[in-house]
Amino acid sequence: MSPALRRHAPLVLVALLVLYPLLPFLDWAVTAIFGVRLQLDRQIINVMIFAILALALNLQVGYAGLLQLGIAAFFAIGAYTTGILTVDKYPFQLGFAGALLCAPVVAGLFGLLLGAPTIRLRGDYLAIVTLGFGEMTRVVILNLENITDGPRGLNPIPEPVLPDWLRDGLDRFLPADRIDLAAIHWIVLAALVGLLILMKNLERSRAGRALVALREDELVSGCMGIDPARTKLTAFAGGAAIAGLAGALYATNLRTTAEPNTYDFSYSIMVLCCLIIGGLGSLRGVVLGALVLLSFDNLVSPLLTRALQEQLGHDSTSVFANFANWRWLIFGGALILMMRFRPGGLWPARKREVDPATKADA
Amino acid sequence: MLTLAQQLWIGLTNGMVFALIALGYTMVYGILELINFAHGDLFMLASFLALTLVGLLGLATASGPVVVVGLLGVVLACAIFAALINRTVDRVVYRPLRNAPKLAPLVSAIGVSFVFQNLGLFWGGLPLDVMGGGLAAAAPKSFPDLIPSTNLLGDGAAFRITAKDLVVIGSSLCVMVALWLFVTRSRLGKAMRATAQNPLAARLMGIDVDRVISATFLIGGALAGFAAVIYGLYVNTIKFQDGYQNGLYAFTAAVLGGIGNIPGAVVGGLVIGIVRALSDQYIGAQWQQAVVFGMLIALLVFRPQGLLGANVREKV
């Protein structure tokens, strides 16, 4: 890749994603090529939401080095906050914009609440606390049926509406369902791009460098005047808030909070997988990881299963014949292999070169 | 009152299984400071092996003495199986990461845990009669009721003690005493305690630390294999997700007793068993997980050194 192209590649990608909802024929083309309806429009939104969630975890695990195994809990809190604030059952009915503002705040508060007493715990104990919190949250949401509608989930969640002038403009050359899609697509895209810019700046800011310093050596960075507990807690609550934002977008996209068991431990681990595969602390890597993981689930796995079942024919009821059943073997194996052979991930974070002048002094 | 006593008894019996699994967590943690996430799933795999062997040997329809001999064989096979797998995983996965950042082996252990779960799912899909003919791989498998579960106090008695309970408690106690004697009396046990206290100093004193670690994984695995057979016989249903939840409960037990502390793990296991039984009875079974995990969080926040307080020292 030439340097110019390399520099402009992200911009081109974003521009393509902005234009995507205006090009409905792309979906027809993809359907024609693969022979199955892949719902590419919905998949792109899913990947972007998943990438936002992964960026939240990246703030906690990648930058701050806090192993968090319960990110699904904050995702769920965001989704359910959106549900409670918007569905007909409750008197709030704030609509999409209100929920989008409140969900990160509520999730962030839960993050503070959990983090304040536990952030000082050693790494592996913190991992277990967050795991326990994640499972507890799921069980509580499932059991408080009066509030959360239990296994049915809260629905219907209203969809975002575009401003009238834009809607009228699009009305002329797009079908109605495509306009609804465009609304959620653009909102999610804006959130993702905004977050990426924010994270990029964080990497170069005082707060971001303090986090990385803490991750590398808590003792030394403490001596350099960084307050470990405070810095870590900020990162933890910040990650929780972003996960809440992802949850709000997720619920809005699905138009329901989905059933509570969606937000289980394996969901948290899937997000962690995405970081480890893409590259801990690497923004490009995290987005790549989200793309790889969801492509496996929604593209590779169904296509392979179809191919396999065509081959086997008679034995298609067996567990082995469905590729979806192999996913944890593959993801678990990926975790093991990545840790052993490529701890930086597929697309690792670039380490800033040490200035040769200062290096000579050291 | 009688309900309370009955729940305590049930909790105690269940607690034995948690205690056996917790021992595997606590021993590995004591030496490597690694939460061996896959330990619960190892237990699950061993329970699937137990069910497979019971099916192949036809124990469900065999007569009394054959069942006893057969079960001893199954216990032995499961213990060896789990011990060898545990040691192999350590050799292949954890050992190369000994000098890596501390979270690397933990993430690997989570990976191993998911690989095991997936293998359990596939195992349940094998075309065996005991596995339901391989039709529904993920469905719970019924484990034949090989030990009589009639009430020893008579059919109409208000309190229920079964031969099964006594077998579970008795055999678990025997194994725990044997482990205790091994750790306190034998040469290798002494080396283990030394390594847990200070691996570097132990190495300087001529202890082969790698051998000690291997032995720890072997013993922890064997205990999980034994627990798996006991669990299958006692609960009579196994499924491939069992390892995850029981493993977490057992880990809670290990933390409760003070992680790294061997008698602590047993006490913790019994406490968890009892808490679980009481919460099922008085709060509701659907809250069980929330109660146990809530307890785990509170414990880690307020008393991370556990009830019996092992030497939890941050190694800088």
PDB file of C-alpha atoms in Angstrom, chain A residues 67-184:
ATOM      1  CA  LEU A  67      -9.118  -7.984  33.329  1.00  0.00           C
ATOM      2  CA  GLN A  68     -12.869  -7.551  33.204  1.00  0.00           C
ATOM      3  CA  LEU A  69     -14.909 -10.698  32.608  1.00  0.00           C
ATOM      4  CA  GLY A  70     -18.362  -9.208  33.008  1.00  0.00           C
ATOM      5  CA  ILE A  71     -18.646  -6.591  30.287  1.00  0.00           C
ATOM      6  CA  ALA A  72     -21.951  -8.164  29.234  1.00  0.00           C
ATOM      7  CA  ALA A  73     -23.468  -6.899  32.503  1.00  0.00           C
ATOM      8  CA  PHE A  74     -22.890  -3.249  31.592  1.00  0.00           C
ATOM      9  CA  PHE A  75     -24.056  -3.952  28.062  1.00  0.00           C
ATOM     10  CA  ALA A  76     -27.248  -5.407  29.560  1.00  0.00           C
ATOM     11  CA  ILE A  77     -27.643  -2.455  31.933  1.00  0.00           C
ATOM     12  CA  GLY A  78     -27.445  -0.100  28.961  1.00  0.00           C
ATOM     13  CA  ALA A  79     -29.979  -2.139  27.014  1.00  0.00           C
ATOM     14  CA  TYR A  80     -32.414  -2.396  29.910  1.00  0.00           C
ATOM     15  CA  THR A  81     -32.070   1.282  30.812  1.00  0.00           C
ATOM     16  CA  THR A  82     -33.068   2.029  27.240  1.00  0.00           C
ATOM     17  CA  GLY A  83     -35.930  -0.416  27.553  1.00  0.00           C
ATOM     18  CA  ILE A  84     -37.256   1.051  30.788  1.00  0.00           C
ATOM     19  CA  LEU A  85     -36.965   4.630  29.547  1.00  0.00           C
ATOM     20  CA  THR A  86     -38.706   4.058  26.234  1.00  0.00           C
ATOM     21  CA  VAL A  87     -41.278   1.224  26.274  1.00  0.00           C
ATOM     22  CA  ASP A  88     -45.014   1.864  26.668  1.00  0.00           C
ATOM     23  CA  LYS A  89     -45.121  -0.044  29.965  1.00  0.00           C
ATOM     24  CA  TYR A  90     -43.374   2.780  31.814  1.00  0.00           C
ATOM     25  CA  PRO A  91     -44.375   6.438  32.106  1.00  0.00           C
ATOM     26  CA  PHE A  92     -40.959   7.826  31.059  1.00  0.00           C
ATOM     27  CA  GLN A  93     -41.082   7.282  27.302  1.00  0.00           C
ATOM     28  CA  LEU A  94     -38.090   9.477  26.677  1.00  0.00           C
ATOM     29  CA  GLY A  95     -37.619   8.209  23.151  1.00  0.00           C
ATOM     30  CA  PHE A  96     -34.370   7.259  21.537  1.00  0.00           C
ATOM     31  CA  ALA A  97     -32.333  10.407  22.174  1.00  0.00           C
ATOM     32  CA  GLY A  98     -33.134  10.547  25.878  1.00  0.00           C
ATOM     33  CA  ALA A  99     -32.341   6.871  26.354  1.00  0.00           C
ATOM     34  CA  LEU A 100     -29.094   7.213  24.464  1.00  0.00           C
ATOM     35  CA  LEU A 101     -27.987   9.899  26.888  1.00  0.00           C
ATOM     36  CA  CYS A 102     -29.137   8.097  30.037  1.00  0.00           C
ATOM     37  CA  ALA A 103     -27.933   4.563  29.297  1.00  0.00           C
ATOM     38  CA  PRO A 104     -24.188   5.355  29.494  1.00  0.00           C
ATOM     39  CA  VAL A 105     -24.740   7.375  32.671  1.00  0.00           C
ATOM     40  CA  VAL A 106     -26.569   4.552  34.415  1.00  0.00           C
ATOM     41  CA  ALA A 107     -24.071   1.917  33.253  1.00  0.00           C
ATOM     42  CA  GLY A 108     -21.202   4.181  34.272  1.00  0.00           C
ATOM     43  CA  LEU A 109     -22.712   4.602  37.737  1.00  0.00           C
ATOM     44  CA  PHE A 110     -22.938   0.845  38.114  1.00  0.00           C
ATOM     45  CA  GLY A 111     -19.335   0.680  37.030  1.00  0.00           C
ATOM     46  CA  LEU A 112     -18.372   3.176  39.724  1.00  0.00           C
ATOM     47  CA  LEU A 113     -20.420   1.300  42.274  1.00  0.00           C
ATOM     48  CA  LEU A 114     -18.729  -1.995  41.482  1.00  0.00           C
ATOM     49  CA  GLY A 115     -15.318  -0.507  40.883  1.00  0.00           C
ATOM     50  CA  ALA A 116     -15.021   1.719  43.955  1.00  0.00           C
ATOM     51  CA  PRO A 117     -14.620  -1.090  46.483  1.00  0.00           C
ATOM     52  CA  THR A 118     -12.981  -3.638  44.190  1.00  0.00           C
ATOM     53  CA  ILE A 119     -10.568  -1.748  41.963  1.00  0.00           C
ATOM     54  CA  ARG A 120      -7.723  -2.185  44.445  1.00  0.00           C
ATOM     55  CA  LEU A 121      -7.987  -5.961  44.288  1.00  0.00           C
ATOM     56  CA  ARG A 122      -5.195  -7.804  42.513  1.00  0.00           C
ATOM     57  CA  GLY A 123      -5.706  -8.602  38.842  1.00  0.00           C
ATOM     58  CA  ASP A 124      -7.108 -12.098  39.031  1.00  0.00           C
ATOM     59  CA  TYR A 125      -9.393 -11.310  41.960  1.00  0.00           C
ATOM     60  CA  LEU A 126     -10.807  -8.360  40.057  1.00  0.00           C
ATOM     61  CA  ALA A 127     -11.443 -10.716  37.133  1.00  0.00           C
ATOM     62  CA  ILE A 128     -13.479 -12.978  39.383  1.00  0.00           C
ATOM     63  CA  VAL A 129     -15.408 -10.095  40.948  1.00  0.00           C
ATOM     64  CA  THR A 130     -16.426  -8.801  37.533  1.00  0.00           C
ATOM     65  CA  LEU A 131     -17.335 -12.324  36.441  1.00  0.00           C
ATOM     66  CA  GLY A 132     -19.513 -12.729  39.532  1.00  0.00           C
ATOM     67  CA  PHE A 133     -21.107  -9.330  38.939  1.00  0.00           C
ATOM     68  CA  GLY A 134     -21.845 -10.252  35.331  1.00  0.00           C
ATOM     69  CA  GLU A 135     -23.610 -13.465  36.278  1.00  0.00           C
ATOM     70  CA  MET A 136     -25.445 -11.805  39.140  1.00  0.00           C
ATOM     71  CA  THR A 137     -26.738  -9.042  36.907  1.00  0.00           C
ATOM     72  CA  ARG A 138     -28.075 -11.577  34.437  1.00  0.00           C
ATOM     73  CA  VAL A 139     -29.802 -13.589  37.146  1.00  0.00           C
ATOM     74  CA  VAL A 140     -31.282 -10.473  38.753  1.00  0.00           C
ATOM     75  CA  ILE A 141     -32.614  -9.178  35.425  1.00  0.00           C
ATOM     76  CA  LEU A 142     -34.078 -12.586  34.681  1.00  0.00           C
ATOM     77  CA  ASN A 143     -35.777 -12.864  38.061  1.00  0.00           C
ATOM     78  CA  LEU A 144     -37.148  -9.339  38.507  1.00  0.00           C
ATOM     79  CA  GLU A 145     -39.966 -10.120  36.140  1.00  0.00           C
ATOM     80  CA  ASN A 146     -42.155  -7.250  37.331  1.00  0.00           C
ATOM     81  CA  ILE A 147     -39.603  -4.745  36.154  1.00  0.00           C
ATOM     82  CA  THR A 148     -37.831  -6.428  33.257  1.00  0.00           C
ATOM     83  CA  ASP A 149     -40.517  -8.754  31.854  1.00  0.00           C
ATOM     84  CA  GLY A 150     -38.133 -11.664  32.614  1.00  0.00           C
ATOM     85  CA  PRO A 151     -37.277 -13.926  29.691  1.00  0.00           C
ATOM     86  CA  ARG A 152     -39.458 -11.981  27.241  1.00  0.00           C
ATOM     87  CA  GLY A 153     -37.338  -8.849  27.490  1.00  0.00           C
ATOM     88  CA  LEU A 154     -38.677  -5.292  27.239  1.00  0.00           C
ATOM     89  CA  ASN A 155     -40.182  -4.384  23.900  1.00  0.00           C
ATOM     90  CA  PRO A 156     -41.033  -2.775  21.585  1.00  0.00           C
ATOM     91  CA  ILE A 157     -38.335  -0.155  21.807  1.00  0.00           C
ATOM     92  CA  PRO A 158     -39.060   2.760  19.459  1.00  0.00           C
ATOM     93  CA  GLU A 159     -36.679   3.284  16.588  1.00  0.00           C
ATOM     94  CA  PRO A 160     -34.793   6.482  16.001  1.00  0.00           C
ATOM     95  CA  VAL A 161     -36.389   8.938  13.593  1.00  0.00           C
ATOM     96  CA  LEU A 162     -34.480  11.110  11.156  1.00  0.00           C
ATOM     97  CA  PRO A 163     -35.211  14.843  11.065  1.00  0.00           C
ATOM     98  CA  ASP A 164     -38.038  15.711   8.672  1.00  0.00           C
ATOM     99  CA  TRP A 165     -35.986  17.544   6.075  1.00  0.00           C
ATOM    100  CA  LEU A 166     -33.633  14.591   5.690  1.00  0.00           C
ATOM    101  CA  ARG A 167     -36.474  12.116   5.645  1.00  0.00           C
ATOM    102  CA  ASP A 168     -38.314  14.035   2.960  1.00  0.00           C
ATOM    103  CA  GLY A 169     -35.141  14.266   0.904  1.00  0.00           C
ATOM    104  CA  LEU A 170     -34.465  10.526   1.115  1.00  0.00           C
ATOM    105  CA  ASP A 171     -38.098   9.684   0.509  1.00  0.00           C
ATOM    106  CA  ARG A 172     -37.705  10.496  -3.152  1.00  0.00           C
ATOM    107  CA  PHE A 173     -35.311   7.704  -4.043  1.00  0.00           C
ATOM    108  CA  LEU A 174     -35.290   5.189  -1.134  1.00  0.00           C
ATOM    109  CA  PRO A 175     -37.968   2.738   0.059  1.00  0.00           C
ATOM    110  CA  ALA A 176     -39.354   3.396   3.572  1.00  0.00           C
ATOM    111  CA  ASP A 177     -37.675   0.467   5.325  1.00  0.00           C
ATOM    112  CA  ARG A 178     -34.363   1.557   3.895  1.00  0.00           C
ATOM    113  CA  ILE A 179     -34.792   4.992   5.476  1.00  0.00           C
ATOM    114  CA  ASP A 180     -35.364   3.417   8.905  1.00  0.00           C
ATOM    115  CA  LEU A 181     -32.232   1.381   8.363  1.00  0.00           C
ATOM    116  CA  ALA A 182     -30.312   4.481   7.347  1.00  0.00           C
ATOM    117  CA  ALA A 183     -31.256   6.209  10.612  1.00  0.00           C
ATOM    118  CA  ILE A 184     -29.894   3.518  12.908  1.00  0.00           C
TER     119      ILE A 184
END
